[in-house]
PDB file of C-alpha atoms in Angstrom:
ATOM      1  CA  MET G   1      54.023 -18.109  -9.090  1.00  0.00           C
ATOM      2  CA  GLU G   2      54.805 -19.154  -5.536  1.00  0.00           C
ATOM      3  CA  LEU G   3      58.199 -19.078  -3.872  1.00  0.00           C
ATOM      4  CA  ASP G   4      59.039 -22.091  -1.733  1.00  0.00           C
ATOM      5  CA  LYS G   5      60.555 -21.822   1.765  1.00  0.00           C
ATOM      6  CA  ASP G   6      64.021 -21.533   0.205  1.00  0.00           C
ATOM      7  CA  HIS G   7      62.880 -18.588  -1.973  1.00  0.00           C
ATOM      8  CA  CYS G   8      63.052 -20.705  -5.147  1.00  0.00           C
ATOM      9  CA  ILE G   9      60.815 -21.125  -8.207  1.00  0.00           C
ATOM     10  CA  LYS G  10      60.448 -24.367 -10.141  1.00  0.00           C
ATOM     11  CA  MET G  11      61.389 -24.162 -13.845  1.00  0.00           C
ATOM     12  CA  ASN G  12      59.720 -26.125 -16.648  1.00  0.00           C
ATOM     13  CA  ASP G  13      62.370 -28.874 -16.435  1.00  0.00           C
ATOM     14  CA  GLY G  14      61.603 -29.481 -12.751  1.00  0.00           C
ATOM     15  CA  THR G  15      64.764 -27.785 -11.489  1.00  0.00           C
ATOM     16  CA  LYS G  16      64.470 -25.029  -8.884  1.00  0.00           C
ATOM     17  CA  ILE G  17      66.045 -21.594  -9.390  1.00  0.00           C
ATOM     18  CA  PRO G  18      66.553 -19.118  -6.518  1.00  0.00           C
ATOM     19  CA  ALA G  19      64.221 -16.187  -7.181  1.00  0.00           C
ATOM     20  CA  VAL G  20      66.873 -13.514  -6.573  1.00  0.00           C
ATOM     21  CA  GLY G  21      70.324 -13.671  -8.120  1.00  0.00           C
ATOM     22  CA  PHE G  22      73.606 -11.856  -7.522  1.00  0.00           C
ATOM     23  CA  GLY G  23      75.049 -10.498 -10.781  1.00  0.00           C
ATOM     24  CA  ILE G  24      78.814 -10.438 -11.362  1.00  0.00           C
ATOM     25  CA  TYR G  25      79.100  -8.209 -14.426  1.00  0.00           C
ATOM     26  CA  ALA G  26      81.998  -5.781 -13.936  1.00  0.00           C
ATOM     27  CA  PRO G  27      82.574  -2.982 -16.477  1.00  0.00           C
ATOM     28  CA  ASP G  28      86.217  -2.316 -15.609  1.00  0.00           C
ATOM     29  CA  ALA G  29      89.324  -3.685 -13.907  1.00  0.00           C
ATOM     30  CA  VAL G  30      88.542  -1.936 -10.616  1.00  0.00           C
ATOM     31  CA  GLN G  31      85.123  -3.584 -10.426  1.00  0.00           C
ATOM     32  CA  LYS G  32      86.545  -6.955 -11.502  1.00  0.00           C
ATOM     33  CA  SER G  33      89.030  -6.792  -8.632  1.00  0.00           C
ATOM     34  CA  LYS G  34      86.129  -6.510  -6.160  1.00  0.00           C
ATOM     35  CA  CYS G  35      84.160  -9.430  -7.584  1.00  0.00           C
ATOM     36  CA  GLU G  36      85.668 -12.238  -5.516  1.00  0.00           C
ATOM     37  CA  GLU G  37      85.117 -10.533  -2.152  1.00  0.00           C
ATOM     38  CA  ALA G  38      81.597  -9.377  -3.096  1.00  0.00           C
ATOM     39  CA  THR G  39      80.629 -12.911  -4.158  1.00  0.00           C
ATOM     40  CA  LYS G  40      81.795 -14.257  -0.790  1.00  0.00           C
ATOM     41  CA  VAL G  41      79.731 -11.596   0.994  1.00  0.00           C
ATOM     42  CA  ALA G  42      76.655 -12.463  -1.095  1.00  0.00           C
ATOM     43  CA  ILE G  43      77.004 -16.145  -0.169  1.00  0.00           C
ATOM     44  CA  GLU G  44      77.522 -15.302   3.512  1.00  0.00           C
ATOM     45  CA  VAL G  45      74.396 -13.105   3.514  1.00  0.00           C
ATOM     46  CA  GLY G  46      72.340 -15.973   2.090  1.00  0.00           C
ATOM     47  CA  PHE G  47      72.219 -15.536  -1.678  1.00  0.00           C
ATOM     48  CA  ARG G  48      72.684 -18.812  -3.555  1.00  0.00           C
ATOM     49  CA  HIS G  49      72.053 -17.719  -7.147  1.00  0.00           C
ATOM     50  CA  ILE G  50      75.065 -16.230  -8.959  1.00  0.00           C
ATOM     51  CA  ASP G  51      74.581 -14.848 -12.460  1.00  0.00           C
ATOM     52  CA  GLY G  52      77.760 -14.893 -14.531  1.00  0.00           C
ATOM     53  CA  ALA G  53      78.894 -15.127 -18.144  1.00  0.00           C
ATOM     54  CA  PHE G  54      81.898 -16.078 -20.241  1.00  0.00           C
ATOM     55  CA  VAL G  55      82.235 -12.517 -21.542  1.00  0.00           C
ATOM     56  CA  TYR G  56      82.240 -10.873 -18.085  1.00  0.00           C
ATOM     57  CA  GLY G  57      85.807 -11.951 -17.360  1.00  0.00           C
ATOM     58  CA  THR G  58      84.980 -12.655 -13.711  1.00  0.00           C
ATOM     59  CA  GLU G  59      84.436 -16.414 -13.678  1.00  0.00           C
ATOM     60  CA  GLU G  60      87.845 -17.246 -12.159  1.00  0.00           C
ATOM     61  CA  ALA G  61      87.182 -14.832  -9.274  1.00  0.00           C
ATOM     62  CA  VAL G  62      83.709 -16.282  -8.712  1.00  0.00           C
ATOM     63  CA  GLY G  63      85.092 -19.810  -8.803  1.00  0.00           C
ATOM     64  CA  ARG G  64      87.628 -18.923  -6.107  1.00  0.00           C
ATOM     65  CA  ALA G  65      84.932 -17.309  -3.953  1.00  0.00           C
ATOM     66  CA  VAL G  66      82.639 -20.339  -4.206  1.00  0.00           C
ATOM     67  CA  GLN G  67      85.482 -22.793  -3.478  1.00  0.00           C
ATOM     68  CA  GLN G  68      86.461 -20.789  -0.374  1.00  0.00           C
ATOM     69  CA  LYS G  69      82.880 -20.770   0.904  1.00  0.00           C
ATOM     70  CA  ILE G  70      82.653 -24.531   0.298  1.00  0.00           C
ATOM     71  CA  ALA G  71      85.984 -25.066   2.086  1.00  0.00           C
ATOM     72  CA  ASP G  72      84.901 -23.094   5.166  1.00  0.00           C
ATOM     73  CA  GLY G  73      81.610 -24.984   5.398  1.00  0.00           C
ATOM     74  CA  THR G  74      79.276 -22.085   4.506  1.00  0.00           C
ATOM     75  CA  VAL G  75      77.772 -23.917   1.503  1.00  0.00           C
ATOM     76  CA  LYS G  76      77.944 -27.112  -0.522  1.00  0.00           C
ATOM     77  CA  ARG G  77      78.353 -26.932  -4.297  1.00  0.00           C
ATOM     78  CA  GLU G  78      74.835 -28.281  -4.830  1.00  0.00           C
ATOM     79  CA  GLU G  79      73.445 -25.334  -2.834  1.00  0.00           C
ATOM     80  CA  ILE G  80      74.941 -22.826  -5.280  1.00  0.00           C
ATOM     81  CA  PHE G  81      72.991 -22.051  -8.466  1.00  0.00           C
ATOM     82  CA  TYR G  82      75.372 -20.671 -11.086  1.00  0.00           C
ATOM     83  CA  THR G  83      74.214 -19.243 -14.420  1.00  0.00           C
ATOM     84  CA  GLY G  84      76.724 -19.142 -17.271  1.00  0.00           C
ATOM     85  CA  LYS G  85      76.209 -17.747 -20.758  1.00  0.00           C
ATOM     86  CA  LEU G  86      77.174 -18.775 -24.273  1.00  0.00           C
ATOM     87  CA  TRP G  87      78.842 -15.775 -25.879  1.00  0.00           C
ATOM     88  CA  SER G  88      77.992 -14.614 -29.407  1.00  0.00           C
ATOM     89  CA  THR G  89      81.318 -15.694 -30.969  1.00  0.00           C
ATOM     90  CA  PHE G  90      80.509 -19.320 -30.038  1.00  0.00           C
ATOM     91  CA  HIS G  91      77.084 -19.681 -31.695  1.00  0.00           C
ATOM     92  CA  ARG G  92      78.265 -22.157 -34.310  1.00  0.00           C
ATOM     93  CA  PRO G  93      77.119 -25.531 -32.980  1.00  0.00           C
ATOM     94  CA  GLU G  94      80.613 -27.016 -33.009  1.00  0.00           C
ATOM     95  CA  LEU G  95      81.821 -24.178 -30.710  1.00  0.00           C
ATOM     96  CA  VAL G  96      79.075 -24.273 -28.049  1.00  0.00           C
ATOM     97  CA  ARG G  97      80.707 -26.912 -25.862  1.00  0.00           C
ATOM     98  CA  THR G  98      84.088 -25.157 -26.220  1.00  0.00           C
ATOM     99  CA  CYS G  99      82.676 -22.017 -24.605  1.00  0.00           C
ATOM    100  CA  LEU G 100      81.035 -24.016 -21.834  1.00  0.00           C
ATOM    101  CA  GLU G 101      84.190 -25.999 -21.089  1.00  0.00           C
ATOM    102  CA  GLN G 102      86.248 -22.799 -20.863  1.00  0.00           C
ATOM    103  CA  SER G 103      83.810 -21.467 -18.258  1.00  0.00           C
ATOM    104  CA  LEU G 104      83.904 -24.753 -16.334  1.00  0.00           C
ATOM    105  CA  ARG G 105      87.711 -24.638 -16.221  1.00  0.00           C
ATOM    106  CA  LYS G 106      87.761 -21.047 -14.984  1.00  0.00           C
ATOM    107  CA  LEU G 107      85.139 -21.759 -12.330  1.00  0.00           C
ATOM    108  CA  LYS G 108      86.647 -25.159 -11.425  1.00  0.00           C
ATOM    109  CA  PHE G 109      83.113 -26.589 -11.560  1.00  0.00           C
ATOM    110  CA  ASP G 110      82.025 -30.003 -12.839  1.00  0.00           C
ATOM    111  CA  TYR G 111      78.752 -28.569 -14.116  1.00  0.00           C
ATOM    112  CA  ILE G 112      76.847 -25.298 -14.542  1.00  0.00           C
ATOM    113  CA  ASP G 113      73.313 -25.073 -13.178  1.00  0.00           C
ATOM    114  CA  LEU G 114      71.890 -22.907 -15.970  1.00  0.00           C
ATOM    115  CA  PHE G 115      73.558 -22.220 -19.322  1.00  0.00           C
ATOM    116  CA  ILE G 116      71.888 -19.655 -21.574  1.00  0.00           C
ATOM    117  CA  ILE G 117      72.484 -18.147 -25.014  1.00  0.00           C
ATOM    118  CA  HIS G 118      73.643 -14.627 -24.056  1.00  0.00           C
ATOM    119  CA  ASN G 119      71.901 -12.941 -26.985  1.00  0.00           C
ATOM    120  CA  PRO G 120      70.561 -13.927 -30.411  1.00  0.00           C
ATOM    121  CA  MET G 121      73.166 -11.919 -32.348  1.00  0.00           C
ATOM    122  CA  SER G 122      75.987 -14.071 -33.702  1.00  0.00           C
ATOM    123  CA  LEU G 123      79.473 -12.601 -34.064  1.00  0.00           C
ATOM    124  CA  LYS G 124      82.514 -13.773 -36.003  1.00  0.00           C
ATOM    125  CA  PRO G 125      84.273 -16.621 -34.126  1.00  0.00           C
ATOM    126  CA  GLY G 126      87.765 -15.947 -32.855  1.00  0.00           C
ATOM    127  CA  ALA G 127      89.811 -14.577 -29.962  1.00  0.00           C
ATOM    128  CA  ASP G 128      88.085 -11.158 -29.998  1.00  0.00           C
ATOM    129  CA  VAL G 129      84.844 -11.214 -27.999  1.00  0.00           C
ATOM    130  CA  LEU G 130      83.693  -8.079 -29.842  1.00  0.00           C
ATOM    131  CA  PRO G 131      85.190  -8.444 -33.340  1.00  0.00           C
ATOM    132  CA  VAL G 132      85.085  -5.199 -35.330  1.00  0.00           C
ATOM    133  CA  ASP G 133      86.121  -4.169 -38.851  1.00  0.00           C
ATOM    134  CA  GLU G 134      88.334  -1.210 -39.842  1.00  0.00           C
ATOM    135  CA  ASN G 135      85.332   1.117 -39.361  1.00  0.00           C
ATOM    136  CA  GLY G 136      84.697  -0.088 -35.830  1.00  0.00           C
ATOM    137  CA  LYS G 137      81.547  -1.987 -36.836  1.00  0.00           C
ATOM    138  CA  PHE G 138      80.792  -5.412 -35.382  1.00  0.00           C
ATOM    139  CA  ILE G 139      81.616  -8.337 -37.669  1.00  0.00           C
ATOM    140  CA  PHE G 140      78.539 -10.554 -37.684  1.00  0.00           C
ATOM    141  CA  ASP G 141      78.258 -14.266 -38.277  1.00  0.00           C
ATOM    142  CA  VAL G 142      75.247 -16.022 -39.789  1.00  0.00           C
ATOM    143  CA  VAL G 143      74.210 -18.986 -37.662  1.00  0.00           C
ATOM    144  CA  ASP G 144      70.956 -20.951 -37.444  1.00  0.00           C
ATOM    145  CA  LEU G 145      70.104 -20.563 -33.758  1.00  0.00           C
ATOM    146  CA  CYS G 146      68.083 -23.776 -33.910  1.00  0.00           C
ATOM    147  CA  GLN G 147      71.373 -25.589 -34.504  1.00  0.00           C
ATOM    148  CA  THR G 148      72.942 -23.649 -31.636  1.00  0.00           C
ATOM    149  CA  TRP G 149      70.052 -24.812 -29.460  1.00  0.00           C
ATOM    150  CA  GLU G 150      70.632 -28.445 -30.443  1.00  0.00           C
ATOM    151  CA  ALA G 151      74.225 -28.068 -29.242  1.00  0.00           C
ATOM    152  CA  MET G 152      72.908 -26.599 -25.973  1.00  0.00           C
ATOM    153  CA  GLU G 153      70.636 -29.635 -25.602  1.00  0.00           C
ATOM    154  CA  ALA G 154      73.658 -31.900 -26.147  1.00  0.00           C
ATOM    155  CA  CYS G 155      75.500 -30.138 -23.294  1.00  0.00           C
ATOM    156  CA  LYS G 156      72.532 -30.834 -21.018  1.00  0.00           C
ATOM    157  CA  GLU G 157      72.412 -34.469 -22.061  1.00  0.00           C
ATOM    158  CA  ALA G 158      76.164 -34.762 -21.406  1.00  0.00           C
ATOM    159  CA  GLY G 159      75.559 -33.659 -17.802  1.00  0.00           C
ATOM    160  CA  LEU G 160      77.658 -30.507 -18.157  1.00  0.00           C
ATOM    161  CA  VAL G 161      74.632 -28.281 -17.453  1.00  0.00           C
ATOM    162  CA  LYS G 162      71.443 -28.905 -15.491  1.00  0.00           C
ATOM    163  CA  SER G 163      69.178 -26.465 -17.341  1.00  0.00           C
ATOM    164  CA  ILE G 164      69.343 -24.439 -20.545  1.00  0.00           C
ATOM    165  CA  GLY G 165      67.765 -21.176 -21.603  1.00  0.00           C
ATOM    166  CA  VAL G 166      68.161 -17.958 -23.553  1.00  0.00           C
ATOM    167  CA  SER G 167      68.693 -14.250 -22.970  1.00  0.00           C
ATOM    168  CA  ASN G 168      67.540 -11.176 -24.883  1.00  0.00           C
ATOM    169  CA  PHE G 169      65.149 -13.233 -27.037  1.00  0.00           C
ATOM    170  CA  ASN G 170      61.878 -11.704 -28.229  1.00  0.00           C
ATOM    171  CA  CYS G 171      58.615 -13.577 -28.830  1.00  0.00           C
ATOM    172  CA  ARG G 172      59.501 -14.333 -32.459  1.00  0.00           C
ATOM    173  CA  GLN G 173      62.895 -15.777 -31.550  1.00  0.00           C
ATOM    174  CA  LEU G 174      61.404 -17.871 -28.753  1.00  0.00           C
ATOM    175  CA  GLU G 175      58.786 -19.213 -31.164  1.00  0.00           C
ATOM    176  CA  MET G 176      61.588 -20.176 -33.543  1.00  0.00           C
ATOM    177  CA  ILE G 177      63.118 -22.414 -30.841  1.00  0.00           C
ATOM    178  CA  LEU G 178      59.782 -23.722 -29.540  1.00  0.00           C
ATOM    179  CA  ASN G 179      58.628 -24.699 -33.050  1.00  0.00           C
ATOM    180  CA  LYS G 180      61.926 -26.361 -33.977  1.00  0.00           C
ATOM    181  CA  PRO G 181      61.370 -29.894 -35.308  1.00  0.00           C
ATOM    182  CA  GLY G 182      62.757 -32.464 -32.881  1.00  0.00           C
ATOM    183  CA  LEU G 183      62.916 -30.054 -29.925  1.00  0.00           C
ATOM    184  CA  LYS G 184      64.071 -31.995 -26.839  1.00  0.00           C
ATOM    185  CA  TYR G 185      64.036 -29.250 -24.214  1.00  0.00           C
ATOM    186  CA  LYS G 186      62.384 -25.860 -24.372  1.00  0.00           C
ATOM    187  CA  PRO G 187      64.155 -22.885 -22.811  1.00  0.00           C
ATOM    188  CA  ALA G 188      63.751 -22.873 -19.036  1.00  0.00           C
ATOM    189  CA  VAL G 189      64.288 -19.101 -18.786  1.00  0.00           C
ATOM    190  CA  ASN G 190      64.559 -15.977 -20.909  1.00  0.00           C
ATOM    191  CA  GLN G 191      66.764 -13.352 -19.239  1.00  0.00           C
ATOM    192  CA  VAL G 192      66.019  -9.816 -20.449  1.00  0.00           C
ATOM    193  CA  GLU G 193      66.305  -6.177 -19.440  1.00  0.00           C
ATOM    194  CA  CYS G 194      63.281  -5.531 -17.239  1.00  0.00           C
ATOM    195  CA  HIS G 195      62.503  -2.751 -14.765  1.00  0.00           C
ATOM    196  CA  PRO G 196      59.627  -0.334 -14.025  1.00  0.00           C
ATOM    197  CA  TYR G 197      60.544   1.878 -17.012  1.00  0.00           C
ATOM    198  CA  PHE G 198      60.605  -1.194 -19.318  1.00  0.00           C
ATOM    199  CA  ASN G 199      58.344  -3.760 -17.713  1.00  0.00           C
ATOM    200  CA  GLN G 200      58.166  -6.231 -20.624  1.00  0.00           C
ATOM    201  CA  SER G 201      54.472  -6.962 -20.005  1.00  0.00           C
ATOM    202  CA  LYS G 202      53.911  -8.431 -23.486  1.00  0.00           C
ATOM    203  CA  LEU G 203      56.964 -10.699 -23.284  1.00  0.00           C
ATOM    204  CA  LEU G 204      56.094 -11.713 -19.712  1.00  0.00           C
ATOM    205  CA  ALA G 205      52.591 -12.798 -20.781  1.00  0.00           C
ATOM    206  CA  PHE G 206      54.040 -14.753 -23.705  1.00  0.00           C
ATOM    207  CA  CYS G 207      56.638 -16.498 -21.552  1.00  0.00           C
ATOM    208  CA  LYS G 208      54.054 -17.407 -18.910  1.00  0.00           C
ATOM    209  CA  SER G 209      51.841 -18.901 -21.640  1.00  0.00           C
ATOM    210  CA  LYS G 210      54.753 -21.118 -22.717  1.00  0.00           C
ATOM    211  CA  ASP G 211      55.879 -21.998 -19.152  1.00  0.00           C
ATOM    212  CA  ILE G 212      59.178 -20.138 -19.583  1.00  0.00           C
ATOM    213  CA  LEU G 213      60.434 -18.099 -16.634  1.00  0.00           C
ATOM    214  CA  LEU G 214      61.283 -14.485 -17.326  1.00  0.00           C
ATOM    215  CA  GLU G 215      64.414 -13.286 -15.568  1.00  0.00           C
ATOM    216  CA  ALA G 216      65.168  -9.581 -15.119  1.00  0.00           C
ATOM    217  CA  TYR G 217      68.544  -7.916 -15.493  1.00  0.00           C
ATOM    218  CA  CYS G 218      69.004  -4.137 -15.082  1.00  0.00           C
ATOM    219  CA  ALA G 219      66.181  -4.503 -12.554  1.00  0.00           C
ATOM    220  CA  LEU G 220      67.453  -1.420 -10.723  1.00  0.00           C
ATOM    221  CA  GLY G 221      67.905   0.575 -13.899  1.00  0.00           C
ATOM    222  CA  SER G 222      71.524   0.058 -14.864  1.00  0.00           C
ATOM    223  CA  GLN G 223      75.131   0.289 -13.749  1.00  0.00           C
ATOM    224  CA  ARG G 224      75.384   3.117 -16.320  1.00  0.00           C
ATOM    225  CA  ASP G 225      78.312   1.516 -18.132  1.00  0.00           C
ATOM    226  CA  LYS G 226      79.313   4.030 -20.832  1.00  0.00           C
ATOM    227  CA  THR G 227      79.836   1.182 -23.322  1.00  0.00           C
ATOM    228  CA  TRP G 228      76.121   0.449 -23.467  1.00  0.00           C
ATOM    229  CA  VAL G 229      74.216   3.158 -21.581  1.00  0.00           C
ATOM    230  CA  ASP G 230      73.394   6.742 -22.578  1.00  0.00           C
ATOM    231  CA  GLN G 231      74.641   8.821 -19.641  1.00  0.00           C
ATOM    232  CA  SER G 232      71.746  11.279 -20.030  1.00  0.00           C
ATOM    233  CA  SER G 233      69.140   8.547 -19.399  1.00  0.00           C
ATOM    234  CA  PRO G 234      66.932   8.943 -16.296  1.00  0.00           C
ATOM    235  CA  VAL G 235      68.042   7.318 -13.036  1.00  0.00           C
ATOM    236  CA  LEU G 236      65.331   4.801 -12.109  1.00  0.00           C
ATOM    237  CA  LEU G 237      66.067   4.787  -8.381  1.00  0.00           C
ATOM    238  CA  GLU G 238      65.586   8.568  -8.248  1.00  0.00           C
ATOM    239  CA  ASP G 239      62.025   8.303  -9.594  1.00  0.00           C
ATOM    240  CA  PRO G 240      59.725  10.190  -7.172  1.00  0.00           C
ATOM    241  CA  VAL G 241      56.888   7.646  -7.486  1.00  0.00           C
ATOM    242  CA  LEU G 242      59.220   4.786  -6.589  1.00  0.00           C
ATOM    243  CA  GLY G 243      60.634   6.921  -3.792  1.00  0.00           C
ATOM    244  CA  ALA G 244      57.194   7.609  -2.326  1.00  0.00           C
ATOM    245  CA  ILE G 245      56.283   3.910  -2.326  1.00  0.00           C
ATOM    246  CA  ALA G 246      59.643   3.062  -0.744  1.00  0.00           C
ATOM    247  CA  LYS G 247      59.009   5.589   2.030  1.00  0.00           C
ATOM    248  CA  LYS G 248      55.562   4.079   2.658  1.00  0.00           C
ATOM    249  CA  TYR G 249      57.093   0.653   3.334  1.00  0.00           C
ATOM    250  CA  ASN G 250      60.215   2.048   5.044  1.00  0.00           C
ATOM    251  CA  ARG G 251      62.342   0.357   2.375  1.00  0.00           C
ATOM    252  CA  SER G 252      64.776   1.602  -0.261  1.00  0.00           C
ATOM    253  CA  PRO G 253      63.682   2.288  -3.863  1.00  0.00           C
ATOM    254  CA  ALA G 254      65.986  -0.590  -4.895  1.00  0.00           C
ATOM    255  CA  LEU G 255      64.113  -3.039  -2.660  1.00  0.00           C
ATOM    256  CA  VAL G 256      60.770  -1.863  -4.055  1.00  0.00           C
ATOM    257  CA  ALA G 257      62.037  -2.333  -7.647  1.00  0.00           C
ATOM    258  CA  LEU G 258      63.231  -5.860  -6.821  1.00  0.00           C
ATOM    259  CA  ARG G 259      60.050  -6.796  -4.946  1.00  0.00           C
ATOM    260  CA  TYR G 260      57.934  -5.539  -7.861  1.00  0.00           C
ATOM    261  CA  GLN G 261      59.499  -8.159 -10.126  1.00  0.00           C
ATOM    262  CA  LEU G 262      59.176 -10.995  -7.613  1.00  0.00           C
ATOM    263  CA  GLN G 263      55.446 -10.357  -7.278  1.00  0.00           C
ATOM    264  CA  ARG G 264      55.096 -10.522 -11.075  1.00  0.00           C
ATOM    265  CA  GLY G 265      56.587 -14.039 -11.045  1.00  0.00           C
ATOM    266  CA  ILE G 266      59.920 -12.863 -12.439  1.00  0.00           C
ATOM    267  CA  VAL G 267      63.334 -14.073 -11.271  1.00  0.00           C
ATOM    268  CA  VAL G 268      65.264 -10.903 -10.506  1.00  0.00           C
ATOM    269  CA  LEU G 269      68.981 -10.082 -10.585  1.00  0.00           C
ATOM    270  CA  PHE G 270      70.851  -7.299  -8.866  1.00  0.00           C
ATOM    271  CA  LYS G 271      74.483  -6.199  -8.980  1.00  0.00           C
ATOM    272  CA  THR G 272      76.285  -4.344  -6.253  1.00  0.00           C
ATOM    273  CA  TYR G 273      79.707  -4.847  -4.716  1.00  0.00           C
ATOM    274  CA  THR G 274      78.786  -2.861  -1.580  1.00  0.00           C
ATOM    275  CA  LYS G 275      78.343  -5.103   1.485  1.00  0.00           C
ATOM    276  CA  LYS G 276      75.616  -2.906   3.007  1.00  0.00           C
ATOM    277  CA  ARG G 277      73.524  -3.050  -0.182  1.00  0.00           C
ATOM    278  CA  ILE G 278      74.032  -6.798  -0.594  1.00  0.00           C
ATOM    279  CA  GLU G 279      72.737  -7.276   2.962  1.00  0.00           C
ATOM    280  CA  GLU G 280      69.864  -4.850   2.396  1.00  0.00           C
ATOM    281  CA  ASN G 281      68.739  -6.590  -0.790  1.00  0.00           C
ATOM    282  CA  PHE G 282      68.136  -9.849   1.101  1.00  0.00           C
ATOM    283  CA  GLN G 283      65.217  -8.053   2.806  1.00  0.00           C
ATOM    284  CA  VAL G 284      63.283  -8.302  -0.474  1.00  0.00           C
ATOM    285  CA  PHE G 285      61.663 -11.490   0.830  1.00  0.00           C
ATOM    286  CA  TYR G 286      60.255  -9.872   3.956  1.00  0.00           C
ATOM    287  CA  PHE G 287      57.645  -7.382   2.766  1.00  0.00           C
ATOM    288  CA  HIS G 288      54.793  -7.318   0.246  1.00  0.00           C
ATOM    289  CA  LEU G 289      53.596  -4.565  -2.100  1.00  0.00           C
ATOM    290  CA  SER G 290      49.858  -3.928  -2.254  1.00  0.00           C
ATOM    291  CA  GLU G 291      47.950  -4.522  -5.483  1.00  0.00           C
ATOM    292  CA  GLU G 292      47.431  -0.767  -5.749  1.00  0.00           C
ATOM    293  CA  ASP G 293      51.152  -0.064  -5.460  1.00  0.00           C
ATOM    294  CA  MET G 294      51.924  -2.769  -8.031  1.00  0.00           C
ATOM    295  CA  LYS G 295      49.551  -1.019 -10.466  1.00  0.00           C
ATOM    296  CA  THR G 296      51.171   2.343  -9.707  1.00  0.00           C
ATOM    297  CA  ILE G 297      54.602   0.909 -10.558  1.00  0.00           C
ATOM    298  CA  ASP G 298      53.138  -0.659 -13.725  1.00  0.00           C
ATOM    299  CA  GLY G 299      52.175   2.894 -14.673  1.00  0.00           C
ATOM    300  CA  LEU G 300      55.839   3.965 -14.738  1.00  0.00           C
ATOM    301  CA  ASN G 301      56.443   1.907 -17.882  1.00  0.00           C
ATOM    302  CA  LYS G 302      57.820   3.935 -20.808  1.00  0.00           C
ATOM    303  CA  ASN G 303      59.206   1.056 -22.913  1.00  0.00           C
ATOM    304  CA  PHE G 304      62.527   2.712 -22.139  1.00  0.00           C
ATOM    305  CA  SER G 305      65.638   0.563 -22.510  1.00  0.00           C
ATOM    306  CA  TYR G 306      68.887   1.501 -20.793  1.00  0.00           C
ATOM    307  CA  VAL G 307      70.947  -0.948 -22.817  1.00  0.00           C
ATOM    308  CA  ASN G 308      71.796   0.499 -26.229  1.00  0.00           C
ATOM    309  CA  LEU G 309      72.626  -2.258 -28.700  1.00  0.00           C
ATOM    310  CA  ASN G 310      72.477  -0.173 -31.869  1.00  0.00           C
ATOM    311  CA  GLY G 311      75.918  -1.531 -32.727  1.00  0.00           C
ATOM    312  CA  PHE G 312      74.043  -4.669 -33.835  1.00  0.00           C
ATOM    313  CA  LEU G 313      71.978  -2.655 -36.341  1.00  0.00           C
ATOM    314  CA  GLY G 314      71.877  -4.627 -39.584  1.00  0.00           C
ATOM    315  CA  HIS G 315      72.152  -8.031 -37.900  1.00  0.00           C
ATOM    316  CA  PRO G 316      69.401 -10.416 -39.109  1.00  0.00           C
ATOM    317  CA  GLN G 317      68.223 -10.942 -35.495  1.00  0.00           C
ATOM    318  CA  TYR G 318      68.009  -7.191 -34.725  1.00  0.00           C
ATOM    319  CA  PRO G 319      65.998  -5.687 -33.112  1.00  0.00           C
ATOM    320  CA  PHE G 320      65.407  -8.310 -30.440  1.00  0.00           C
ATOM    321  CA  LYS G 321      63.271  -6.286 -28.048  1.00  0.00           C
ATOM    322  CA  ASP G 322      59.481  -6.577 -27.913  1.00  0.00           C
ATOM    323  CA  GLU G 323      58.036  -3.096 -27.614  1.00  0.00           C
TER     324      GLU G 323
END
């Protein structure tokens, strides 16, 4: 899959998506407070793809950053590619547009470039984004995701979003959408955890066969958020094999991990609020890994997932990972 001169890839609906995206997930208030400034830095460096979500709680900060960069002439709105996500408490078809409109208001945008179902697990609608019972267990909802998808299609037809897709869907769940009677638009992307320890080769092959772009989050391992990540899990960027390849190219292990995904035809996301690392990550476009080194990195795969979603155990759509 070839990148054009603007480092973009064409999706199945004809829209272009920048191949590298800046993620704005922030696990705590301290990180959230840094989001606005980091987003401005990312735009100044040259990144045009911003990956956000309703549940992140950072959309107002991102909106302010984008508006400031438009006001000072750095970018035009149409040059920014923003991804928003439908949260699990809004899966009922009558709630889909409500979630989208809340994001649009926070961002102060007229439209979102890509709107995706954040994950296939539906949760009880209401003010709590993670509704739990008296035992601390998630309260699930039972929703036909094909109906959710029809509501997503309606948002696209209303001009509120340019493209629609999914996240954390496995092959079976993608087939469910693709085989839906009366399907108007198939998912443009499927955003999943993907890195050298969990390279998603089976899902990547499936998505390529269906002309769906795979998009990688946790591409550098993980931010090690205690909510979702086992703190004893291995640190990807400290892997000696990755380190040796990085040294060979005089690049950082992070750049090698990002470049690995680009050469597999995967849109890749990274998250850092450090200016130096944001600037460094833009160098991903300016070197190429050999076929031998790509195979070596393939060999690091352990089907190891950093993101622990065992709290969804018992949900009809669990597990959603393809081993």
